[in-house]
XYZ file of C-alpha atoms in Angstrom:
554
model
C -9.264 -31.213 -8.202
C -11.138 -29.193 -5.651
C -13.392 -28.078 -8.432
C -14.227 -31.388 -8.305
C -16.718 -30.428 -5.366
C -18.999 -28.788 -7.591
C -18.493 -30.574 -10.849
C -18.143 -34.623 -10.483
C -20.331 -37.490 -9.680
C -24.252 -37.891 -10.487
C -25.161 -35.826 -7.765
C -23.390 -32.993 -9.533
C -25.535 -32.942 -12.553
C -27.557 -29.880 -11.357
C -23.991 -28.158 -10.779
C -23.075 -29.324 -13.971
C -26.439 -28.427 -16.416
C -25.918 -24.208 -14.368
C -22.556 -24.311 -15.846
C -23.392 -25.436 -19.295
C -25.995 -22.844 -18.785
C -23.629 -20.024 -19.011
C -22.244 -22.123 -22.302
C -19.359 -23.973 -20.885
C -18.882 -27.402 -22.436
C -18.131 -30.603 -21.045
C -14.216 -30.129 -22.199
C -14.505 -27.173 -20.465
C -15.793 -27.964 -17.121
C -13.598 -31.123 -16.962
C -10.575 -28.903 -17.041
C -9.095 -27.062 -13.910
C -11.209 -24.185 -13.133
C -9.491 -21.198 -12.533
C -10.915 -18.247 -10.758
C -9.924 -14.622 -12.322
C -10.305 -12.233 -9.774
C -10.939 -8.346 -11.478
C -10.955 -5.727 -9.890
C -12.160 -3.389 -12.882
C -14.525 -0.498 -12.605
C -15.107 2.917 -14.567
C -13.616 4.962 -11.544
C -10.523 4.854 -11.001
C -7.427 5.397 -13.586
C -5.754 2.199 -12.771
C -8.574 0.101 -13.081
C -9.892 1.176 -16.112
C -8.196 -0.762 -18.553
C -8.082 -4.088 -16.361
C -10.822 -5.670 -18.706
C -7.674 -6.320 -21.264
C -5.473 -7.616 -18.502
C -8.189 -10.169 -17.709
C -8.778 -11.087 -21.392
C -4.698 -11.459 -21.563
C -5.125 -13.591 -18.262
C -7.653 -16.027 -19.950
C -6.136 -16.336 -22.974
C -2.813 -17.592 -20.804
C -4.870 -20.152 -18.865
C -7.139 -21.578 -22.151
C -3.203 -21.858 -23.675
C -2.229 -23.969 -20.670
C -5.364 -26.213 -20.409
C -7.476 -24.394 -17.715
C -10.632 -22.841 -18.091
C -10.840 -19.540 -16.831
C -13.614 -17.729 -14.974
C -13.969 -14.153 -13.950
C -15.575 -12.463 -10.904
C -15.500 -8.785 -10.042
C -14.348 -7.168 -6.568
C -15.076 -3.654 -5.641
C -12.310 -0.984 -5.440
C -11.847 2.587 -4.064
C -9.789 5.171 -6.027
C -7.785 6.847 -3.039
C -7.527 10.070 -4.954
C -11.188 10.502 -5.509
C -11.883 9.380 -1.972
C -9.255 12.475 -0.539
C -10.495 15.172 1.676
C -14.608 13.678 1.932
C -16.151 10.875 3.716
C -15.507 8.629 1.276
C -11.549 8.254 2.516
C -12.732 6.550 5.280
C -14.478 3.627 3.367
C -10.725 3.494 1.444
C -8.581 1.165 4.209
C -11.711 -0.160 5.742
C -12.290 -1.765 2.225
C -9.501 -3.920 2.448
C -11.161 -6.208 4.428
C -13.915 -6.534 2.443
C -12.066 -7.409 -0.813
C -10.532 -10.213 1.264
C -14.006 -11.351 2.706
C -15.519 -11.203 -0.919
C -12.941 -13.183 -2.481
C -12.441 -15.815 -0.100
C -16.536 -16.020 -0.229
C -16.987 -16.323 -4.095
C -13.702 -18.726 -4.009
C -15.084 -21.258 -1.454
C -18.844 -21.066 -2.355
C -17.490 -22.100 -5.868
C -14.335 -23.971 -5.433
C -12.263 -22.919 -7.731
C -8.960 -24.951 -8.344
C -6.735 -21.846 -8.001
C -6.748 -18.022 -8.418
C -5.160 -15.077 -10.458
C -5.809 -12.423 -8.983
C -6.035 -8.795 -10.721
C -5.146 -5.426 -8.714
C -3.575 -2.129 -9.452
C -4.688 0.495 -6.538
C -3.988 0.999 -3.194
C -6.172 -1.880 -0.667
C -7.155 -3.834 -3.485
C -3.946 -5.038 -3.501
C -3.038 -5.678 -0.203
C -6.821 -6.994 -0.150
C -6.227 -9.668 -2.692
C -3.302 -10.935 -1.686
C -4.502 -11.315 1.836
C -7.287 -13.648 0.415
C -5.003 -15.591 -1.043
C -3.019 -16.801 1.924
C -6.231 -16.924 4.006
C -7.730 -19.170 0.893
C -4.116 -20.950 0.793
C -4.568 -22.582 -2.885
C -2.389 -21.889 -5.631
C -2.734 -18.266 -6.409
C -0.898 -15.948 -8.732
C -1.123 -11.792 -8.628
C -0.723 -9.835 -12.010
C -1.391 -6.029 -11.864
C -2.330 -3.551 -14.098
C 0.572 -1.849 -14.256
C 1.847 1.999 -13.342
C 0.283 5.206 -15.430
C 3.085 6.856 -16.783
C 4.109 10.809 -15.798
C 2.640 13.536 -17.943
C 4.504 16.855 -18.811
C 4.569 20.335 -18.213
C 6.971 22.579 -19.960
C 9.188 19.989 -20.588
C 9.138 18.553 -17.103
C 7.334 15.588 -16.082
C 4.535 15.845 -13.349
C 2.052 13.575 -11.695
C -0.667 13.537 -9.645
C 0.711 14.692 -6.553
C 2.233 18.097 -8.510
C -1.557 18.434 -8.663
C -2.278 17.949 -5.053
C 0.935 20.501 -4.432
C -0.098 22.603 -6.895
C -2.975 23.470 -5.436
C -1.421 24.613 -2.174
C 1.629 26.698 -4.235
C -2.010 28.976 -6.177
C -3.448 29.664 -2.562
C 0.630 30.731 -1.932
C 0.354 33.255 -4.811
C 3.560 30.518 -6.355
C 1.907 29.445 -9.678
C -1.151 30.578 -11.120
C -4.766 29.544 -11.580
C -4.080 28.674 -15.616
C -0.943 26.878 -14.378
C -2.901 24.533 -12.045
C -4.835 23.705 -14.825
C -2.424 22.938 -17.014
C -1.082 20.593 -14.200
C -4.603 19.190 -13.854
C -4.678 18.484 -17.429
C -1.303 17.439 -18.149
C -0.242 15.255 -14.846
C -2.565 12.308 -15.195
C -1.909 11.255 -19.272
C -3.583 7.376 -18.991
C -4.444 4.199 -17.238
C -2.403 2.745 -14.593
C -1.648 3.314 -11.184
C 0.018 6.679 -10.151
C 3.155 7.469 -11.518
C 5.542 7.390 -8.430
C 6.099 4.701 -5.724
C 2.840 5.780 -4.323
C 0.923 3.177 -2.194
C -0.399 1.420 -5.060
C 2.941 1.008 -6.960
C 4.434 -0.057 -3.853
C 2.677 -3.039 -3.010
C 2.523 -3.925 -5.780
C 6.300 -4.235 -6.329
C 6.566 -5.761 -2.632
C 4.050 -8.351 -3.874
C 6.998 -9.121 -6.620
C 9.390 -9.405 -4.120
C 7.386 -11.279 -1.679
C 7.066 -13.884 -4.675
C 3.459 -13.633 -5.065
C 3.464 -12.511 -8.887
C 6.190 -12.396 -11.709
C 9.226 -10.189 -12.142
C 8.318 -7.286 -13.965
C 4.457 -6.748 -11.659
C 5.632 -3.581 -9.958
C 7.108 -1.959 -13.050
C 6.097 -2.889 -16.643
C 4.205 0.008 -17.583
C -0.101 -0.214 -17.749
C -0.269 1.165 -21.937
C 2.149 -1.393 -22.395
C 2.529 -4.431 -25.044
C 4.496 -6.103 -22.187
C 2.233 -5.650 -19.404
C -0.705 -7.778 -21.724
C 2.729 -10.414 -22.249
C 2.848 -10.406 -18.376
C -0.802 -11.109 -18.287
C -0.429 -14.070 -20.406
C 1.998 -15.564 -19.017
C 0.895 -15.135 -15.258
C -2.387 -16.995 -16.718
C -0.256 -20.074 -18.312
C 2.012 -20.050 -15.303
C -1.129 -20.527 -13.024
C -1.550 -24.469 -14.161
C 2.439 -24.679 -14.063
C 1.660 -23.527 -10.007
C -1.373 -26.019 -10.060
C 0.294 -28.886 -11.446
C 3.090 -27.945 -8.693
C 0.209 -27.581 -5.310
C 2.391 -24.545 -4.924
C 0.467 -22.518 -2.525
C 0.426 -18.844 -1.307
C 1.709 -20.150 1.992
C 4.932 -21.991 0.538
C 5.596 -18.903 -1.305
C 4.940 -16.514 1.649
C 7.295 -17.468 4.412
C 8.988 -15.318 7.233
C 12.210 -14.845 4.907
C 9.431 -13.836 1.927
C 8.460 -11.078 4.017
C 12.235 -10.199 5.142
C 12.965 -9.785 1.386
C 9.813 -7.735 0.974
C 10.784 -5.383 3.736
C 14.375 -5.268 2.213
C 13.153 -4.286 -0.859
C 10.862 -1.394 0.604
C 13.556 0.193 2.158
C 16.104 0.483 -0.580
C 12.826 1.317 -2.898
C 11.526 4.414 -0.281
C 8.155 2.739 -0.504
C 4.565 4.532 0.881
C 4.277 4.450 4.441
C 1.600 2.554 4.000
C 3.312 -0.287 3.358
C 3.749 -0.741 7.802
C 0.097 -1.159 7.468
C -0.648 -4.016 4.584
C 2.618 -6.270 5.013
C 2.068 -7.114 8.429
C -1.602 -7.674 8.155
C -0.881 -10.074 4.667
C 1.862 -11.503 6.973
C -1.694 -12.128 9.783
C -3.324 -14.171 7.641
C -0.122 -16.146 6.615
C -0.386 -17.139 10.214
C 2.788 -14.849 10.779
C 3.073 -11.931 13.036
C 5.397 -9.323 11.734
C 5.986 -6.676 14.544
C 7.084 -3.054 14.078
C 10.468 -3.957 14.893
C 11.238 -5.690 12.048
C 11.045 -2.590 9.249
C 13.340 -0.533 12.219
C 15.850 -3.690 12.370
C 15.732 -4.245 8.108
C 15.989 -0.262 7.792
C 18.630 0.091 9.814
C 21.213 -2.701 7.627
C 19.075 -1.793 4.122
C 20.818 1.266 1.836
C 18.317 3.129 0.648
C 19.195 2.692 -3.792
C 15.977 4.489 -5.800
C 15.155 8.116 -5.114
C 11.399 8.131 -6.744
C 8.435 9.926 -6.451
C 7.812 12.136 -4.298
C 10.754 12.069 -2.669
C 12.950 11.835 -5.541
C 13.303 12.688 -9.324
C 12.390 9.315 -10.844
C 9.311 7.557 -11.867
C 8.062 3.636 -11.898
C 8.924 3.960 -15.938
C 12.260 4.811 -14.977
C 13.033 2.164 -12.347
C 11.632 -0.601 -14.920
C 13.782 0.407 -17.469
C 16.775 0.384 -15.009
C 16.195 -3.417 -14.407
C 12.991 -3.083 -12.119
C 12.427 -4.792 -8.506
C 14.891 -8.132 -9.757
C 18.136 -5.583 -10.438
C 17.264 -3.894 -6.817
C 16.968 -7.457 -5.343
C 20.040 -8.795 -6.912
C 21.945 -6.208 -5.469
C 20.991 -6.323 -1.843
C 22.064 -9.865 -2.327
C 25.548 -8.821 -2.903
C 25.088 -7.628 0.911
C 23.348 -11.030 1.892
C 20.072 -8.729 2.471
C 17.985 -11.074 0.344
C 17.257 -14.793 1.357
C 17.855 -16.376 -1.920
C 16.236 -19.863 -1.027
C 12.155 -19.074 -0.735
C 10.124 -20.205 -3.404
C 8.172 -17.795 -5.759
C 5.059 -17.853 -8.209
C 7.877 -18.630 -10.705
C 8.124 -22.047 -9.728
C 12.098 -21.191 -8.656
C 13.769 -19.507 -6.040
C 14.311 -16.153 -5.551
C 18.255 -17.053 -6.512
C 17.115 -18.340 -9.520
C 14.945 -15.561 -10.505
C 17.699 -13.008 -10.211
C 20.509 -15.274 -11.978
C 19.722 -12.400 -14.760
C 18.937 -9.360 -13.227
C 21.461 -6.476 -13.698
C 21.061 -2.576 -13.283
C 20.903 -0.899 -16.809
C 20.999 3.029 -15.302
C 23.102 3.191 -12.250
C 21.780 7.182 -12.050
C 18.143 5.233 -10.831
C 19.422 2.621 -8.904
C 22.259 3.148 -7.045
C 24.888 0.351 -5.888
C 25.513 -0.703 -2.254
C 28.612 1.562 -2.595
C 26.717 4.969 -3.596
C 23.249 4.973 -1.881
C 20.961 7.659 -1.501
C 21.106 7.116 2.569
C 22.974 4.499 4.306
C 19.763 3.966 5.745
C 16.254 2.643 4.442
C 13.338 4.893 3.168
C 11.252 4.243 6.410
C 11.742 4.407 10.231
C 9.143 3.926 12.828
C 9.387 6.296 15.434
C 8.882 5.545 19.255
C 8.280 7.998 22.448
C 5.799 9.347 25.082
C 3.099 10.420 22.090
C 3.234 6.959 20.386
C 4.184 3.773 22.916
C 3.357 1.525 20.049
C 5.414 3.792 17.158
C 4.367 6.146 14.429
C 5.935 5.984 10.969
C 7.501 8.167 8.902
C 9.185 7.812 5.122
C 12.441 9.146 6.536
C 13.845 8.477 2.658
C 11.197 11.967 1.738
C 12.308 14.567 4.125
C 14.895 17.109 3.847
C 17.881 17.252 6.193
C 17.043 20.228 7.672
C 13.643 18.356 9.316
C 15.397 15.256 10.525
C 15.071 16.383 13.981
C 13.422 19.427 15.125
C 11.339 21.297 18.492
C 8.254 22.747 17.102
C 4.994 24.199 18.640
C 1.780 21.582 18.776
C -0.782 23.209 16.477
C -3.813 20.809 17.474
C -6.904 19.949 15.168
C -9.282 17.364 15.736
C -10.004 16.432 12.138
C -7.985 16.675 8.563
C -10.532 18.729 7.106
C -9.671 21.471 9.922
C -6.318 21.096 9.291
C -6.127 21.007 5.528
C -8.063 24.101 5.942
C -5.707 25.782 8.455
C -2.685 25.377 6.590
C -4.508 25.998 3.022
C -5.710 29.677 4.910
C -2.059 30.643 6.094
C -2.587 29.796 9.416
C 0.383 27.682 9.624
C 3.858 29.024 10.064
C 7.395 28.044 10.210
C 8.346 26.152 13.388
C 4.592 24.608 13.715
C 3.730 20.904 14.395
C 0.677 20.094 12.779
C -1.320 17.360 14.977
C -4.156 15.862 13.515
C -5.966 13.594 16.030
C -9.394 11.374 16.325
C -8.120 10.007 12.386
C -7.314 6.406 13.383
C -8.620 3.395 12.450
C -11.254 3.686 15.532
C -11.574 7.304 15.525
C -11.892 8.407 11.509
C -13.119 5.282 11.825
C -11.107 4.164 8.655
C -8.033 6.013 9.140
C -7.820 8.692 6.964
C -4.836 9.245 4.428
C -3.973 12.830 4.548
C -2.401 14.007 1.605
C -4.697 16.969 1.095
C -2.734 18.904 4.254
C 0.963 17.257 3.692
C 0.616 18.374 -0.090
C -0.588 22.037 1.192
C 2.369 22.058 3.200
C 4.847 21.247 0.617
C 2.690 23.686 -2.123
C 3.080 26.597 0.453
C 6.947 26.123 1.095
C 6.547 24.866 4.370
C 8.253 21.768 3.861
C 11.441 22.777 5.679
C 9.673 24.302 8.425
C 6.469 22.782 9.375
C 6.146 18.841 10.902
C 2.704 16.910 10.434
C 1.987 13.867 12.960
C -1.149 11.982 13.365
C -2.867 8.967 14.247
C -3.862 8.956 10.433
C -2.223 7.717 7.780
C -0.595 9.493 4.662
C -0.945 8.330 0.794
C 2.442 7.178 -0.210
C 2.582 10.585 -2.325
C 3.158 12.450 0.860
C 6.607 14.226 1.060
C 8.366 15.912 4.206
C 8.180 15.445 8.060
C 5.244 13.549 8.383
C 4.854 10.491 11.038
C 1.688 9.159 11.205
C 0.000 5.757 12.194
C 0.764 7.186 15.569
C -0.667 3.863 17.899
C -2.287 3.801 20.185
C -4.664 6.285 18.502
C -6.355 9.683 20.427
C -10.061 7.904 20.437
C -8.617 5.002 22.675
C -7.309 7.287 25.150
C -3.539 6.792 23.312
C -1.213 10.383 24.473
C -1.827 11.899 21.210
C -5.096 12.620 22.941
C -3.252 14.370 25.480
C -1.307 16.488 23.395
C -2.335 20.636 23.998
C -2.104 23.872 21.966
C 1.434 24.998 22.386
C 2.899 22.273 23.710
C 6.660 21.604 22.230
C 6.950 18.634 20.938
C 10.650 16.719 19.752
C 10.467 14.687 16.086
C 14.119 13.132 15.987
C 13.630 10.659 13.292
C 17.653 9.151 13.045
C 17.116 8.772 16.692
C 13.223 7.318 16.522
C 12.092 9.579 18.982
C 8.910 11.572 19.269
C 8.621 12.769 22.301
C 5.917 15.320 24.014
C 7.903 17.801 26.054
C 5.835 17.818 29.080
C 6.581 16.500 32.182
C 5.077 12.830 33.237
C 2.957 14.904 36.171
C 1.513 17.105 33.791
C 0.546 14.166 31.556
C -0.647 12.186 34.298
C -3.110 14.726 35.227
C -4.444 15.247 31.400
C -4.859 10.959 31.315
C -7.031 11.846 34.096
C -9.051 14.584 32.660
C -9.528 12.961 29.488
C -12.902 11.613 28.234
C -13.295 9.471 25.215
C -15.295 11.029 22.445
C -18.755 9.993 20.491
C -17.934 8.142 17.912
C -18.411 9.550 14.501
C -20.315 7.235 12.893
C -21.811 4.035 14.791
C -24.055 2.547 12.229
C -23.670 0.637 8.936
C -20.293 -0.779 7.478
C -17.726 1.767 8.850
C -19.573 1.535 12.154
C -18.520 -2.234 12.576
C -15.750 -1.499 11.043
C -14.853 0.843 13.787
C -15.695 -1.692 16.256
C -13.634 -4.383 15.387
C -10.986 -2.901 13.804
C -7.462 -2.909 15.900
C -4.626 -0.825 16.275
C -2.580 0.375 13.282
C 0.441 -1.161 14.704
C -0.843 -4.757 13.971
C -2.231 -3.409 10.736
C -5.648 -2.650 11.271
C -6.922 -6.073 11.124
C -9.917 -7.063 12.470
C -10.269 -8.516 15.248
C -10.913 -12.763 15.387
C -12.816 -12.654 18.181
């Protein structure tokens, strides 16, 4: 056993007398050791409650002959990060979950990992530690928060977010924003939609990384504390196996994930954190790939925001197994990889059937022929910008609008919040990239103003940002290579038309190559905002969003 490197032999009686220190017996340490990796705090929603899912998660391993012993990461609620500095610690702290685990995971060997996320880069974070670590490794999150009510209706967090621009629109008033505020956020779990945080962590499902049922069961849930169990017994089965992240993880793993994200109309942000999980697989996913996937992949759940339907919804319609099983009646799921199950992804969905055909739709009666994201390519992004094509009305699919140019989101947000946005505007938010934030900003603040004004038929948003996976409408962001490496975004002027054709993946500055020529040549790179501490290595080191915003190796 690699514990064995800390626990055997008469050399390892110091080792041994620390961990009877802390009350372990000898029974104990001569079992597998099994690290449980929580990510608990008292600060955000979805995290709150992950001191039970651990407890469920030990109880699992003890029942299976392990011993089980937790460590903490740190985590960064996304909402309570918006619109202040602290967003730009949110992405950047990806990399440090990763670092952290793989340090307390080699410094103290332990024989294999589950690992316990429910928000936004803690997820992506953990699950790129465990293919870096490459020993057997099983996820289980904490589950989605289920929608609150208003009148009848059910509302979430980002009816909040809206809300707030539909008051400074004269739309609702200031007792029915807080009435949203009180209503939309009723418990634990992650947001209520397929957010960032709910996506990943149903692609982490589909990749094959945790159970069927991760992505969906919901948080206040007997079930979810079942799941928790059983991911903690099934962690010796994957022992006992040597199945490792790396079996599990393949190329066709990550084809199925991508499948799955399109016909799910996952967060945008999902472009960023499966091809940088995919890095430290050893496998390099380009942009490409979601465009070629998208392009074959119906698009079968209309959820939050873009559609009607919640995470409770889609898990009582069958969940991420009933979606897979029927994109494999198209061939657009590789039955054969292996998964933390122990069986094939075939296997797995022997089972799986849809129970409300009104939440996900068949092959025959999609939503859009078309899956929920498209990466956009022209003279303002070389390397692409993305957009969740699956959340924006028809009327905004392609459009000419005027550049309306701010150097910041907080000038934005502000601009749009004060009425100084109008129909036929394209918002450009620049010098928000994973250099130039540094930490690449989401922006959900200005999108959600947009769509709580009733601009969202009128008024395009791109940037070299990022948007939470709450944002709704005609907004492309990621745009690579970013304004504070001199990418055209830069170049972009007050006034200036600009094209967003997003069925074509175009976006395309109207101004002649001359013109732009001479503005490359004018153009000066800009102080960066912040050179010292963390976020000023970060910002060093940190590459383009279209590999992911890894850091560099070298």
């Amino acid at each position: 056993m690699r514990s064995d490197l800390m626990k055997k032999g008469v050399e390892k009686a110091p080792h041994r007398s620390l961990l009877k220190a802390m009350g372990y017996t000898q029974t104990e340490i001569d079992r597998p050791i099994i690290g449980v990796v929580n990510s608990a705090n008292e600060i955000i929603p979805g995290h709150i409650h992950l001191g039970k899912i651990a407890e469920g998660v030990k109880a699992g391993v003890r029942l299976a002959g392990g011993t089980p012993v937790e460590f903490n990461t740190i985590g960064v609620c996304d909402g309570l990060a918006m619109n202040h500095a602290g967003m730009r610690y949110s992405l950047a702290s990806r990399e440090l979950i990763a670092d952290s685990i793989e340090i307390m995971a080699t410094a103290h060997p332990f024989d294999a990992l589950v690992l316990i996320p429910n928000c936004d880069k803690i997820i992506p974070g953990m699950m790129m530690a465990a293919l870096r670590l490459d020993i057997p490794s099983i996820m289980v999150s904490g589950g989605p928060m289920l929608s609150g009510r208003v009148g009848g209706k059910p509302v979430d967090l980002i009816s909040v977010f809206e809300g707030v621009g539909a008051l400074r629109a004269g739309q609702i008033s200031a007792s029915e924003l807080e009435e949203l505020e009180e209503q939309a956020c009723p418990g634990c779990g992650s947001c209520a939609g397929m957010f960032t945080a709910n996506s990943m962590n149903c692609l982490a499902e589909a990749i094959g990384l945790a159970l069927p049922g991760n992505g969906t069961i919901p948080a206040v849930t007997a079930a979810r504390v079942r799941l928790a169990k059983e991911a903690g017994m099934k962690i010796m089965e994957l022992l006992a196996m040597n199945l490792k992240p790396r079996d599990i993880a393949s190329m066709s793993a990550f084809r199925n994930a991508i499948a799955v994200d399109m016909a799910l109309g996952c967060s945008t942000n999902t472009v960023l954190h499966v091809p940088a999980i995919a890095h430290e697989a050893g496998i390099r996913l380009e942009l490409g790939v979601f465009n070629d996937i998208s392009s074959k992949t119906p698009h079968l759940c209309s959820l939050r925001p873009g559609g009607a339907h919640f995470l409770e919804d889609l898990n009582v319609a069958g969940g991420v197994p009933a979606v897979m099983k029927e994109l494999l009646r198209r061939e657009l799921i590789d039955p054969a990889p292996l998964t933390a199950t122990g069986k094939s992804v075939g296997e797995n969905l022997k089972n799986a059937r849809i129970l409300r055909p009104d939440v996900i739709r068949s092959l025959e009666d999609p939503y859009h022929n078309v899956g929920g994201i498209a990466v956009l390519y022209g003279n303002i992004a070389p390397e692409g910008g993305v957009v969740k094509q699956s959340a924006v009305a028809p009327q905004m699919l392609v459009r000419t609008g005027r550049a309306r140019v701010f150097e910041s989101e907080s000038e934005a947000a502000d601009a749009i919040l004060n009425g100084l946005i109008v129909a036929g505007d394209v918002v450009v938010i620049r010098y928000e990239g994973p250099k130039g934030g540094p930490g690449m900003q989401e922006m959900l603040t200005p999108t959600a103003a947009i769509i709580g004004r009733g601009l969202g038929l009128d008024v395009a948003l791109i940037t070299d940002g990022r948007f939470s996976g709450g944002t709704q409408g005609a907004a492309i962001g990621h745009i690579s290579p970013e304004a504070a490496v001199g990418g055209p975004i830069a170049l972009i002027e007050e006034g200036d038309q600009i094209l967003v054709d997003i069925p074509g993946k175009k976006l395309e500055l109207l101004v002649d190559s001359a013109e732009m020529e001479k503005r490359r040549q004018a153009w000066k790179p800009r102080a960066p905002r912040i050179t010292h501490g963390y976020l000023g290595r970060y910002a060093r080191m940190v590459t383009s969003g279209s590999r992911g915003a890894v850091l560099q190796s070298e």
